[in-house]
One Martini backbone bead per residue (centre of mass of N, CA, C, O) as a GRO file, in nm:
protein
  523
    1MET     BB    1   0.721  -3.134  -1.918
    2LYS     BB    2   0.983  -3.165  -2.009
    3PRO     BB    3   1.341  -3.090  -1.854
    4ASN     BB    4   1.462  -2.905  -2.120
    5GLU     BB    5   1.235  -2.800  -2.211
    6THR     BB    6   1.152  -2.442  -2.404
    7VAL     BB    7   0.910  -2.255  -2.255
    8SER     BB    8   0.655  -2.028  -2.317
    9VAL     BB    9   0.619  -1.745  -2.122
   10ASN     BB   10   0.267  -1.608  -2.007
   11LYS     BB   11   0.175  -1.347  -1.819
   12ASP     BB   12  -0.068  -1.326  -1.547
   13LEU     BB   13  -0.188  -1.010  -1.395
   14ILE     BB   14  -0.424  -1.042  -1.110
   15ILE     BB   15  -0.688  -0.790  -0.946
   16HIS     BB   16  -0.784  -0.742  -0.665
   17ALA     BB   17  -0.996  -0.493  -0.450
   18THR     BB   18  -1.015  -0.360  -0.121
   19SER     BB   19  -1.041  -0.218   0.170
   20ALA     BB   20  -0.876  -0.431   0.291
   21GLU     BB   21  -0.750  -0.544   0.051
   22VAL     BB   22  -0.541  -0.749  -0.194
   23GLU     BB   23  -0.515  -0.950  -0.460
   24ILE     BB   24  -0.292  -1.178  -0.616
   25ALA     BB   25  -0.244  -1.327  -0.978
   26LEU     BB   26  -0.064  -1.510  -1.094
   27LEU     BB   27  -0.023  -1.634  -1.443
   28GLU     BB   28   0.125  -1.923  -1.644
   29ASN     BB   29   0.010  -2.025  -1.917
   30GLY     BB   30  -0.350  -2.016  -1.733
   31ARG     BB   31  -0.167  -2.089  -1.457
   32LEU     BB   32  -0.163  -2.082  -1.093
   33THR     BB   33   0.152  -1.982  -0.933
   34GLU     BB   34   0.052  -1.703  -0.742
   35LEU     BB   35  -0.032  -1.582  -0.441
   36HIS     BB   36  -0.150  -1.278  -0.290
   37LYS     BB   37  -0.175  -1.074   0.045
   38GLN     BB   38  -0.273  -0.760   0.130
   39LYS     BB   39  -0.336  -0.540   0.383
   40SER     BB   40  -0.383  -0.278   0.439
   41ASN     BB   41  -0.143  -0.121   0.586
   42PRO     BB   42   0.114  -0.252   0.688
   43GLU     BB   43   0.345  -0.248   0.863
   44PHE     BB   44   0.544  -0.533   0.839
   45THR     BB   45   0.771  -0.541   0.622
   46VAL     BB   46   0.973  -0.681   0.354
   47GLY     BB   47   1.230  -0.396   0.342
   48ASP     BB   48   1.186  -0.220   0.600
   49ILE     BB   49   1.320   0.080   0.790
   50PHE     BB   50   1.464   0.123   1.083
   51LEU     BB   51   1.452   0.277   1.390
   52GLY     BB   52   1.595   0.103   1.661
   53ARG     BB   53   1.622  -0.081   1.992
   54ILE     BB   54   1.825  -0.228   2.211
   55LYS     BB   55   1.675  -0.443   2.454
   56LYS     BB   56   1.864  -0.728   2.416
   57LEU     BB   57   2.085  -0.959   2.518
   58ALA     BB   58   2.204  -1.270   2.347
   59PRO     BB   59   2.476  -1.489   2.394
   60GLY     BB   60   2.354  -1.784   2.363
   61LEU     BB   61   2.246  -1.688   2.053
   62ASN     BB   62   2.402  -1.425   1.924
   63ALA     BB   63   2.156  -1.237   2.011
   64ALA     BB   64   1.923  -0.949   1.947
   65PHE     BB   65   1.642  -0.755   2.090
   66VAL     BB   66   1.435  -0.525   1.906
   67ASP     BB   67   1.261  -0.216   1.896
   68ILE     BB   68   1.023  -0.156   1.607
   69GLY     BB   69   0.719  -0.219   1.803
   70HIS     BB   70   0.615  -0.519   1.787
   71LYS     BB   71   0.519  -0.672   2.022
   72LYS     BB   72   0.733  -0.835   1.943
   73ASP     BB   73   1.033  -0.896   1.911
   74ALA     BB   74   1.301  -0.847   1.738
   75PHE     BB   75   1.529  -1.043   1.562
   76LEU     BB   76   1.934  -1.041   1.592
   77HIS     BB   77   2.178  -1.159   1.429
   78TYR     BB   78   2.511  -1.214   1.386
   79THR     BB   79   2.455  -1.356   1.070
   80ASP     BB   80   2.335  -0.983   1.004
   81LEU     BB   81   2.492  -0.739   1.061
   82ALA     BB   82   2.735  -0.734   0.913
   83PRO     BB   83   3.041  -0.600   0.824
   84HIS     BB   84   2.966  -0.284   0.824
   85LEU     BB   85   2.833  -0.214   1.131
   86GLN     BB   86   2.976  -0.022   1.218
   87SER     BB   87   2.955   0.209   1.030
   88LEU     BB   88   2.629   0.225   1.074
   89ALA     BB   89   2.656   0.325   1.409
   90LYS     BB   90   2.832   0.580   1.321
   91TYR     BB   91   2.589   0.700   1.141
   92THR     BB   92   2.373   0.692   1.291
   93ARG     BB   93   2.447   0.898   1.529
   94GLY     BB   94   2.561   1.117   1.368
   95VAL     BB   95   2.293   1.220   1.280
   96ILE     BB   96   2.126   1.247   1.531
   97SER     BB   97   2.331   1.442   1.691
   98GLY     BB   98   2.459   1.634   1.399
   99GLY     BB   99   2.727   1.557   1.298
  100ILE     BB  100   2.594   1.481   1.045
  101ASN     BB  101   2.506   1.656   0.721
  102THR     BB  102   2.479   1.363   0.485
  103SER     BB  103   2.438   1.132   0.282
  104ASP     BB  104   2.708   1.134   0.200
  105LEU     BB  105   2.975   0.896   0.131
  106SER     BB  106   3.248   0.980   0.032
  107GLN     BB  107   3.368   1.100   0.319
  108PHE     BB  108   3.356   0.836   0.484
  109LYS     BB  109   3.502   0.686   0.746
  110LEU     BB  110   3.527   0.335   0.732
  111GLU     BB  111   3.576   0.052   0.927
  112PRO     BB  112   3.579  -0.196   1.023
  113GLU     BB  113   3.506  -0.520   1.011
  114ILE     BB  114   3.427  -0.748   1.163
  115ASP     BB  115   3.374  -1.076   1.282
  116LYS     BB  116   3.254  -1.341   1.179
  117ARG     BB  117   3.307  -1.512   1.530
  118GLY     BB  118   3.179  -1.348   1.699
  119LYS     BB  119   2.999  -1.135   1.918
  120ILE     BB  120   2.752  -0.972   2.077
  121ASP     BB  121   2.873  -0.818   2.301
  122GLN     BB  122   3.112  -0.667   2.113
  123VAL     BB  123   2.896  -0.468   1.918
  124LEU     BB  124   2.646  -0.450   2.141
  125GLN     BB  125   2.424  -0.225   2.358
  126LYS     BB  126   2.212  -0.146   2.524
  127ASN     BB  127   2.014   0.100   2.413
  128GLN     BB  128   2.089   0.136   2.147
  129HIS     BB  129   2.078   0.244   1.806
  130LEU     BB  130   1.991   0.154   1.501
  131LEU     BB  131   1.970  -0.013   1.177
  132VAL     BB  132   1.707  -0.169   1.040
  133GLN     BB  133   1.576  -0.471   0.858
  134ILE     BB  134   1.338  -0.665   0.719
  135LEU     BB  135   1.396  -1.042   0.677
  136LYS     BB  136   1.142  -1.105   0.815
  137GLU     BB  137   0.803  -1.164   0.913
  138PRO     BB  138   0.567  -1.250   1.126
  139ILE     BB  139   0.569  -1.612   1.217
  140SER     BB  140   0.322  -1.664   1.479
  141THR     BB  141   0.508  -1.613   1.773
  142LYS     BB  142   0.714  -1.443   1.564
  143GLY     BB  143   0.911  -1.193   1.562
  144PRO     BB  144   1.073  -1.043   1.366
  145ARG     BB  145   1.364  -0.998   1.117
  146LEU     BB  146   1.692  -0.898   1.077
  147SER     BB  147   1.877  -0.647   0.942
  148CYS     BB  148   2.220  -0.459   0.847
  149GLU     BB  149   2.193  -0.516   0.545
  150ILE     BB  150   2.124  -0.250   0.345
  151THR     BB  151   1.855  -0.245   0.113
  152ILE     BB  152   1.804  -0.062  -0.213
  153PRO     BB  153   1.552  -0.120  -0.467
  154GLY     BB  154   1.559  -0.195  -0.778
  155ARG     BB  155   1.496  -0.304  -1.138
  156TYR     BB  156   1.806  -0.275  -1.171
  157LEU     BB  157   1.928  -0.220  -0.918
  158VAL     BB  158   2.093  -0.245  -0.553
  159LEU     BB  159   2.168  -0.046  -0.283
  160THR     BB  160   2.466  -0.037  -0.071
  161PRO     BB  161   2.574   0.052   0.168
  162PHE     BB  162   2.899   0.070   0.340
  163ASN     BB  163   3.045  -0.008   0.035
  164ASN     BB  164   3.233  -0.188  -0.273
  165VAL     BB  165   3.023  -0.369  -0.408
  166LEU     BB  166   3.037  -0.497  -0.736
  167ALA     BB  167   2.729  -0.706  -0.845
  168VAL     BB  168   2.642  -0.941  -1.066
  169SER     BB  169   2.414  -1.140  -1.224
  170LYS     BB  170   2.417  -1.477  -1.318
  171LYS     BB  171   2.153  -1.468  -1.494
  172ILE     BB  172   2.311  -1.370  -1.692
  173SER     BB  173   2.382  -1.495  -2.017
  174THR     BB  174   2.668  -1.312  -2.040
  175ALA     BB  175   2.976  -1.258  -2.002
  176GLU     BB  176   3.008  -0.970  -2.164
  177GLU     BB  177   2.723  -0.837  -2.026
  178ARG     BB  178   2.882  -0.862  -1.718
  179GLN     BB  179   3.120  -0.674  -1.832
  180ARG     BB  180   2.960  -0.408  -1.921
  181LEU     BB  181   2.790  -0.359  -1.675
  182LYS     BB  182   3.025  -0.324  -1.494
  183THR     BB  183   3.135  -0.083  -1.611
  184LEU     BB  184   2.926   0.108  -1.597
  185VAL     BB  185   2.841   0.095  -1.282
  186ASN     BB  186   3.118   0.210  -1.215
  187SER     BB  187   3.142   0.487  -1.316
  188ILE     BB  188   2.861   0.548  -1.139
  189LYS     BB  189   2.957   0.497  -0.876
  190PRO     BB  190   2.938   0.561  -0.524
  191SER     BB  191   3.111   0.575  -0.300
  192ASN     BB  192   3.053   0.400  -0.034
  193MET     BB  193   2.893   0.200  -0.228
  194GLY     BB  194   2.667  -0.051  -0.316
  195LEU     BB  195   2.599  -0.271  -0.624
  196ILE     BB  196   2.350  -0.444  -0.725
  197VAL     BB  197   2.294  -0.636  -1.037
  198ARG     BB  198   2.035  -0.696  -1.222
  199THR     BB  199   1.828  -0.886  -1.486
  200ALA     BB  200   1.686  -0.660  -1.601
  201ALA     BB  201   1.950  -0.495  -1.704
  202GLU     BB  202   1.936  -0.676  -1.980
  203GLY     BB  203   2.035  -0.425  -2.245
  204LYS     BB  204   2.113  -0.158  -2.112
  205LYS     BB  205   2.145   0.203  -2.079
  206VAL     BB  206   2.305   0.390  -1.883
  207ALA     BB  207   2.048   0.614  -1.851
  208ASP     BB  208   1.904   0.394  -1.706
  209LEU     BB  209   2.072   0.353  -1.473
  210HIS     BB  210   2.136   0.646  -1.347
  211GLU     BB  211   1.883   0.706  -1.306
  212GLU     BB  212   1.809   0.508  -1.072
  213LEU     BB  213   2.046   0.582  -0.891
  214THR     BB  214   1.919   0.843  -0.822
  215GLY     BB  215   1.641   0.696  -0.714
  216LEU     BB  216   1.805   0.606  -0.445
  217LEU     BB  217   1.959   0.849  -0.363
  218ASN     BB  218   1.681   0.931  -0.241
  219LYS     BB  219   1.620   0.789  -0.044
  220TRP     BB  220   1.867   0.777   0.142
  221GLU     BB  221   1.770   1.104   0.190
  222GLN     BB  222   1.531   1.051   0.350
  223ILE     BB  223   1.639   0.877   0.579
  224PHE     BB  224   1.858   1.072   0.685
  225ARG     BB  225   1.644   1.320   0.746
  226GLN     BB  226   1.458   1.088   0.976
  227LEU     BB  227   1.734   1.070   1.147
  228HIS     BB  228   1.739   1.361   1.240
  229LYS     BB  229   1.645   1.342   1.586
  230ALA     BB  230   1.553   1.045   1.626
  231LYS     BB  231   1.314   0.840   1.765
  232PRO     BB  232   1.255   0.462   1.894
  233PRO     BB  233   1.041   0.370   1.720
  234LEU     BB  234   1.122   0.391   1.334
  235LYS     BB  235   1.013   0.461   1.051
  236LEU     BB  236   1.169   0.526   0.722
  237MET     BB  237   1.117   0.297   0.528
  238SER     BB  238   0.901   0.177   0.273
  239GLU     BB  239   0.814  -0.142   0.113
  240LEU     BB  240   0.640  -0.125  -0.140
  241ASP     BB  241   0.377  -0.231  -0.231
  242LYS     BB  242   0.313  -0.571  -0.356
  243THR     BB  243   0.251  -0.507  -0.644
  244SER     BB  244   0.510  -0.325  -0.694
  245SER     BB  245   0.710  -0.547  -0.631
  246ILE     BB  246   0.645  -0.803  -0.841
  247LEU     BB  247   0.647  -0.618  -1.035
  248ARG     BB  248   0.977  -0.527  -1.035
  249ASP     BB  249   1.067  -0.830  -0.984
  250VAL     BB  250   0.880  -0.975  -1.295
  251LEU     BB  251   0.896  -0.824  -1.501
  252THR     BB  252   0.842  -0.837  -1.878
  253ASP     BB  253   0.806  -0.963  -2.190
  254SER     BB  254   0.588  -1.196  -2.124
  255PHE     BB  255   0.322  -1.007  -2.051
  256ASN     BB  256  -0.002  -0.969  -2.130
  257LYS     BB  257  -0.167  -0.860  -1.865
  258ILE     BB  258  -0.310  -0.625  -1.618
  259VAL     BB  259  -0.543  -0.664  -1.440
  260ILE     BB  260  -0.779  -0.441  -1.264
  261ASP     BB  261  -1.117  -0.397  -1.019
  262ASP     BB  262  -0.934  -0.060  -0.956
  263GLU     BB  263  -0.893   0.262  -1.024
  264LEU     BB  264  -0.682   0.378  -0.805
  265LEU     BB  265  -0.474   0.107  -0.886
  266TYR     BB  266  -0.492   0.170  -1.213
  267GLN     BB  267  -0.326   0.468  -1.167
  268ASN     BB  268  -0.097   0.359  -0.996
  269ILE     BB  269   0.035   0.157  -1.199
  270ARG     BB  270   0.081   0.294  -1.387
  271ASN     BB  271   0.251   0.494  -1.287
  272PHE     BB  272   0.462   0.320  -1.206
  273LEU     BB  273   0.540   0.213  -1.499
  274ARG     BB  274   0.658   0.509  -1.610
  275SER     BB  275   0.908   0.457  -1.440
  276ILE     BB  276   0.982   0.192  -1.541
  277ALA     BB  277   0.818   0.080  -1.791
  278PRO     BB  278   0.664   0.255  -2.017
  279GLU     BB  279   0.616   0.014  -2.230
  280GLN     BB  280   0.411  -0.139  -2.028
  281VAL     BB  281   0.130   0.046  -2.025
  282LYS     BB  282  -0.027  -0.106  -2.239
  283ILE     BB  283  -0.141  -0.390  -2.030
  284VAL     BB  284  -0.288  -0.198  -1.861
  285GLN     BB  285  -0.617  -0.309  -1.689
  286ARG     BB  286  -0.962  -0.253  -1.694
  287TYR     BB  287  -1.218  -0.384  -1.506
  288ARG     BB  288  -1.594  -0.423  -1.648
  289GLY     BB  289  -1.746  -0.680  -1.526
  290LYS     BB  290  -1.976  -0.844  -1.368
  291ARG     BB  291  -1.796  -1.061  -1.260
  292PRO     BB  292  -1.552  -1.171  -1.033
  293ILE     BB  293  -1.293  -1.170  -1.154
  294PHE     BB  294  -1.172  -1.433  -1.042
  295ASP     BB  295  -1.412  -1.570  -1.234
  296ALA     BB  296  -1.349  -1.520  -1.471
  297PHE     BB  297  -1.041  -1.647  -1.468
  298GLY     BB  298  -1.075  -1.919  -1.291
  299ILE     BB  299  -0.963  -1.903  -1.009
  300ASN     BB  300  -1.128  -1.994  -0.783
  301ARG     BB  301  -1.074  -2.286  -0.925
  302GLN     BB  302  -0.785  -2.329  -0.873
  303ILE     BB  303  -0.820  -2.267  -0.520
  304LYS     BB  304  -0.979  -2.524  -0.483
  305SER     BB  305  -0.775  -2.744  -0.640
  306ALA     BB  306  -0.483  -2.684  -0.513
  307PHE     BB  307  -0.600  -2.635  -0.230
  308GLY     BB  308  -0.516  -2.862   0.029
  309LYS     BB  309  -0.436  -3.202   0.127
  310THR     BB  310  -0.523  -3.241  -0.224
  311ALA     BB  311  -0.280  -3.266  -0.543
  312THR     BB  312  -0.402  -3.311  -0.839
  313ILE     BB  313  -0.315  -3.450  -1.141
  314SER     BB  314  -0.373  -3.494  -1.451
  315ASN     BB  315  -0.312  -3.852  -1.488
  316GLY     BB  316  -0.422  -3.904  -1.125
  317ALA     BB  317  -0.239  -3.828  -0.983
  318TYR     BB  318  -0.106  -3.728  -0.639
  319LEU     BB  319  -0.087  -3.484  -0.348
  320VAL     BB  320   0.013  -3.499  -0.016
  321ILE     BB  321   0.008  -3.263   0.186
  322GLU     BB  322   0.197  -3.167   0.498
  323HIS     BB  323   0.239  -3.039   0.863
  324THR     BB  324   0.483  -2.892   1.038
  325GLU     BB  325   0.647  -2.746   1.245
  326ALA     BB  326   0.936  -2.854   1.117
  327MET     BB  327   0.780  -2.970   0.837
  328HIS     BB  328   0.731  -3.045   0.522
  329VAL     BB  329   0.502  -3.313   0.370
  330ILE     BB  330   0.533  -3.497   0.035
  331ASP     BB  331   0.302  -3.744  -0.139
  332VAL     BB  332   0.353  -3.962  -0.410
  333ASN     BB  333   0.078  -4.092  -0.594
  334SER     BB  334  -0.063  -4.330  -0.865
  335GLY     BB  335  -0.292  -4.393  -0.881
  336GLN     BB  336  -0.506  -4.616  -1.118
  337LYS     BB  337  -0.323  -4.470  -1.421
  338MET     BB  338  -0.086  -4.605  -1.489
  339ALA     BB  339   0.120  -4.542  -1.765
  340GLY     BB  340   0.349  -4.752  -2.006
  341ALA     BB  341   0.555  -4.927  -2.138
  342SER     BB  342   0.676  -4.962  -1.867
  343GLN     BB  343   0.705  -4.927  -1.479
  344GLU     BB  344   0.933  -4.743  -1.478
  345GLU     BB  345   0.793  -4.555  -1.715
  346ALA     BB  346   0.561  -4.465  -1.535
  347VAL     BB  347   0.753  -4.376  -1.283
  348LEU     BB  348   0.866  -4.130  -1.439
  349LYS     BB  349   0.633  -3.982  -1.533
  350VAL     BB  350   0.495  -3.891  -1.269
  351ASN     BB  351   0.717  -3.794  -1.091
  352LEU     BB  352   0.750  -3.570  -1.294
  353GLU     BB  353   0.473  -3.447  -1.281
  354ALA     BB  354   0.501  -3.385  -0.981
  355ALA     BB  355   0.769  -3.193  -1.004
  356GLN     BB  356   0.567  -2.972  -1.126
  357GLU     BB  357   0.356  -2.974  -0.918
  358ILE     BB  358   0.526  -2.877  -0.690
  359ALA     BB  359   0.692  -2.638  -0.759
  360ARG     BB  360   0.402  -2.501  -0.781
  361GLN     BB  361   0.322  -2.531  -0.480
  362LEU     BB  362   0.537  -2.373  -0.338
  363ARG     BB  363   0.463  -2.105  -0.446
  364LEU     BB  364   0.152  -2.089  -0.393
  365ARG     BB  365   0.223  -2.128  -0.103
  366ASP     BB  366   0.459  -2.048   0.041
  367LEU     BB  367   0.702  -2.243   0.135
  368GLY     BB  368   0.886  -2.333   0.381
  369GLY     BB  369   1.197  -2.441   0.461
  370LEU     BB  370   1.140  -2.822   0.501
  371ILE     BB  371   1.106  -3.012   0.206
  372VAL     BB  372   0.983  -3.379   0.250
  373VAL     BB  373   0.987  -3.589  -0.040
  374ASP     BB  374   0.794  -3.867  -0.191
  375PHE     BB  375   0.814  -4.100  -0.422
  376ILE     BB  376   0.842  -4.297  -0.629
  377ASP     BB  377   1.002  -4.582  -0.678
  378MET     BB  378   1.317  -4.591  -0.800
  379ARG     BB  379   1.606  -4.827  -0.943
  380ASN     BB  380   1.683  -4.609  -1.163
  381ARG     BB  381   1.983  -4.407  -1.160
  382GLU     BB  382   1.890  -4.324  -1.374
  383HIS     BB  383   1.591  -4.182  -1.313
  384LYS     BB  384   1.697  -3.995  -1.066
  385GLN     BB  385   1.863  -3.768  -1.202
  386GLN     BB  386   1.601  -3.689  -1.386
  387LEU     BB  387   1.468  -3.573  -1.168
  388VAL     BB  388   1.675  -3.382  -1.016
  389GLN     BB  389   1.692  -3.236  -1.275
  390ALA     BB  390   1.416  -3.161  -1.313
  391MET     BB  391   1.329  -2.999  -1.031
  392ARG     BB  392   1.502  -2.751  -1.093
  393GLN     BB  393   1.384  -2.668  -1.312
  394PHE     BB  394   1.149  -2.615  -1.226
  395MET     BB  395   1.281  -2.394  -0.999
  396LYS     BB  396   1.357  -2.138  -1.157
  397ARG     BB  397   1.134  -1.950  -1.088
  398ASP     BB  398   1.194  -1.933  -0.825
  399ARG     BB  399   1.277  -1.658  -0.628
  400ALA     BB  400   1.325  -1.831  -0.408
  401GLN     BB  401   1.558  -1.943  -0.197
  402HIS     BB  402   1.729  -2.261  -0.302
  403THR     BB  403   1.721  -2.622  -0.257
  404VAL     BB  404   1.822  -2.923  -0.391
  405LEU     BB  405   1.860  -3.292  -0.306
  406PRO     BB  406   1.911  -3.571  -0.351
  407LEU     BB  407   1.846  -3.872  -0.379
  408SER     BB  408   1.842  -4.060  -0.132
  409LYS     BB  409   1.790  -4.431  -0.011
  410PHE     BB  410   1.450  -4.363   0.047
  411GLY     BB  411   1.357  -4.151  -0.159
  412LEU     BB  412   1.407  -3.938  -0.065
  413MET     BB  413   1.330  -3.525  -0.090
  414GLN     BB  414   1.519  -3.230  -0.047
  415ILE     BB  415   1.388  -2.878   0.053
  416THR     BB  416   1.496  -2.543   0.044
  417ARG     BB  417   1.334  -2.267   0.153
  418GLN     BB  418   1.267  -1.905   0.165
  419ARG     BB  419   1.140  -1.768   0.463
  420VAL     BB  420   0.943  -1.443   0.488
  421ARG     BB  421   0.646  -1.586   0.528
  422PRO     BB  422   0.358  -1.666   0.548
  423GLU     BB  423   0.180  -1.885   0.439
  424VAL     BB  424  -0.040  -1.978   0.219
  425GLN     BB  425  -0.388  -2.017   0.345
  426ILE     BB  426  -0.618  -2.237   0.245
  427ASN     BB  427  -0.981  -2.358   0.306
  428THR     BB  428  -1.199  -2.576   0.118
  429ALA     BB  429  -1.314  -2.665   0.340
  430GLU     BB  430  -1.719  -2.712   0.352
  431LEU     BB  431  -1.984  -2.609   0.513
  432CYS     BB  432  -2.280  -2.697   0.466
  433PRO     BB  433  -2.474  -2.451   0.392
  434LEU     BB  434  -2.772  -2.641   0.396
  435CYS     BB  435  -2.749  -2.830   0.653
  436LYS     BB  436  -2.521  -2.742   0.877
  437GLY     BB  437  -2.440  -3.024   0.986
  438SER     BB  438  -2.683  -3.229   0.947
  439GLY     BB  439  -2.821  -3.364   0.699
  440LYS     BB  440  -3.044  -3.110   0.626
  441VAL     BB  441  -3.335  -2.937   0.361
  442ASN     BB  442  -3.482  -2.741   0.214
  443PRO     BB  443  -3.644  -2.740   0.001
  444THR     BB  444  -3.549  -2.662  -0.320
  445VAL     BB  445  -3.854  -2.574  -0.456
  446LEU     BB  446  -3.816  -2.266  -0.245
  447VAL     BB  447  -3.668  -2.078  -0.309
  448THR     BB  448  -3.830  -1.883  -0.481
  449ASP     BB  449  -4.048  -1.817  -0.267
  450ASP     BB  450  -3.783  -1.667  -0.080
  451ILE     BB  451  -3.811  -1.477  -0.305
  452GLU     BB  452  -4.059  -1.350  -0.285
  453ARG     BB  453  -4.040  -1.270  -0.065
  454ASP     BB  454  -3.815  -1.065  -0.012
  455LEU     BB  455  -3.923  -0.901  -0.278
  456LYS     BB  456  -4.098  -0.768  -0.132
  457PHE     BB  457  -4.012  -0.610   0.099
  458ILE     BB  458  -3.825  -0.463  -0.017
  459ILE     BB  459  -4.046  -0.291  -0.223
  460ALA     BB  460  -4.200  -0.186   0.071
  461SER     BB  461  -3.956  -0.071   0.237
  462ARG     BB  462  -3.797  -0.003  -0.089
  463PRO     BB  463  -3.916   0.164  -0.334
  464ASP     BB  464  -3.663   0.341  -0.486
  465VAL     BB  465  -3.488   0.099  -0.545
  466LYS     BB  466  -3.212  -0.070  -0.695
  467ILE     BB  467  -3.242  -0.447  -0.819
  468THR     BB  468  -3.003  -0.744  -0.715
  469LEU     BB  469  -2.959  -1.081  -0.782
  470GLU     BB  470  -2.803  -1.308  -0.651
  471VAL     BB  471  -2.708  -1.620  -0.778
  472HIS     BB  472  -2.722  -1.967  -0.911
  473PRO     BB  473  -2.698  -2.032  -1.218
  474PHE     BB  474  -2.945  -2.253  -1.200
  475VAL     BB  475  -3.104  -2.021  -1.121
  476GLU     BB  476  -3.098  -1.817  -1.299
  477ALA     BB  477  -3.186  -1.983  -1.546
  478PHE     BB  478  -3.458  -1.999  -1.445
  479LEU     BB  479  -3.563  -1.727  -1.414
  480ARG     BB  480  -3.519  -1.717  -1.756
  481LYS     BB  481  -3.712  -1.878  -1.843
  482GLY     BB  482  -3.946  -1.855  -2.065
  483PHE     BB  483  -4.276  -1.715  -2.157
  484PRO     BB  484  -4.305  -1.605  -1.923
  485SER     BB  485  -4.072  -1.541  -1.680
  486LYS     BB  486  -4.012  -1.454  -1.359
  487ARG     BB  487  -3.923  -1.183  -1.381
  488MET     BB  488  -4.163  -1.088  -1.558
  489ARG     BB  489  -4.344  -1.125  -1.332
  490TRP     BB  490  -4.202  -0.935  -1.132
  491PHE     BB  491  -4.276  -0.692  -1.332
  492ILE     BB  492  -4.588  -0.721  -1.346
  493GLU     BB  493  -4.645  -0.666  -1.016
  494HIS     BB  494  -4.429  -0.450  -0.929
  495GLN     BB  495  -4.273  -0.260  -1.130
  496LYS     BB  496  -3.968  -0.417  -1.132
  497TRP     BB  497  -3.635  -0.460  -1.213
  498VAL     BB  498  -3.437  -0.757  -1.200
  499ARG     BB  499  -3.151  -0.806  -1.167
  500LEU     BB  500  -2.909  -1.054  -1.313
  501ARG     BB  501  -2.679  -1.287  -1.082
  502SER     BB  502  -2.402  -1.465  -1.094
  503ASN     BB  503  -2.274  -1.727  -0.848
  504GLU     BB  504  -2.056  -2.014  -0.794
  505ASP     BB  505  -2.019  -1.992  -0.445
  506LEU     BB  506  -2.316  -2.032  -0.429
  507ALA     BB  507  -2.587  -2.209  -0.262
  508LEU     BB  508  -2.865  -2.306  -0.462
  509VAL     BB  509  -3.025  -2.146  -0.196
  510HIS     BB  510  -2.840  -1.884  -0.233
  511TYR     BB  511  -2.899  -1.545  -0.145
  512LYS     BB  512  -2.869  -1.178  -0.294
  513PHE     BB  513  -2.913  -0.860  -0.208
  514PHE     BB  514  -2.871  -0.555  -0.424
  515ASP     BB  515  -2.820  -0.249  -0.480
  516GLN     BB  516  -2.676   0.083  -0.628
  517ASN     BB  517  -2.465   0.055  -0.417
  518GLU     BB  518  -2.322  -0.267  -0.389
  519GLU     BB  519  -2.502  -0.265  -0.126
  520GLU     BB  520  -2.608  -0.501   0.064
  521ILE     BB  521  -2.931  -0.685   0.164
  522ARG     BB  522  -3.046  -0.683   0.475
  523LEU     BB  523  -3.306  -0.916   0.626
   0.00000   0.00000   0.00000
């Protein structure tokens, strides 16, 4: 794809849920671009609001360490305090003590803003109780990072208490529409409450915006009620679960379908969509296929091809992605298939395709911090400028804040990308399941003998069980082959029908038995 081309993007959200975690895959035109995993009941998620206690001041770092219940104290830097810190602290003290008995801030007297270049020990005290919000999840050995800039996000609006700022997204297409929204929102904005108008509000009526604002104010009311006589550490508001927050932030008319393989989550998402976008409830589908949902939509195959140290590009070139403590390094290699009208044109073509894949990889792996890209050397100045423009264009779909710098004189491109969660790491290299690293395997011809031996044992020990046999697709084809097939012979011998199911993730000589409750029969 050329950088200036505008291609319509069809998005699909595929969701696989188990009792332990939820896996979410975002496909754009069939290609995997984002992969999220969320464990059930996460304790510390970006956007959660806590009542914390200042445990220690660190003037040398101009920061404070705050107890919010995590094993590592959370980190609060002076630059994340927000200008209206004194108003926030005053309100927190008043509500906890009972001196303030309403969530309405219209009569609340705002305090002067703090000095942008001040010191942490001038504005905070040890053991002080403070309202904080998680800015970054715990990453590696670090605790959560906090902010005092409290935000309560909706689909169209973001509520920011203790200020009177009204901001409109710059991504809204026209100046007239931005002005219209600014006028509408200004007419419904409560006093001493700031509002940010999001891109999704484009074209919406005042009734839609007012309805959402009412919901955001209700959340602020819930925080107020829990804060009364509260003792830290205490979670006051949880961000939406990962699935709902992704829907809230990225749901557009370009979504084709949302497919879920869990009944409870299916109903929850339908209910959530009814509240934020009733017209799109119809795109939610319940997956009832026999194959695992990620296999059916080709996601597992894409995961295995996209993760790992090397990522291949369609024209034969490939990326080598290395990680260090300080940064991520990506090297672009041309391979053996570089072709074009000239050497320079061929190099530009490879670099442009690499740029598109790099933008995808950053989203897919959720890489953050400093990323250094070593493209194939180019001498043509116009080609260099074209590559930088293309990279910025490809990164436009990325919701994380990012900056793309021009190529240095050594041909390196530096990209900074916001990091709020640990990166997605999937090890695609597998220990050989056949030899376990020894280099020798049992004869593959004996796999059906092993299956028959285990099948006889299961039938003898559990005669009433309904059996499903999961095997590699090649083995499944062999067991169905001919007349009478192997499976039919089993039925004649044991008077029990065995359901067959293929699984591409199984090795050729591996197999699993399941009962009627889809619980594995372990031998």
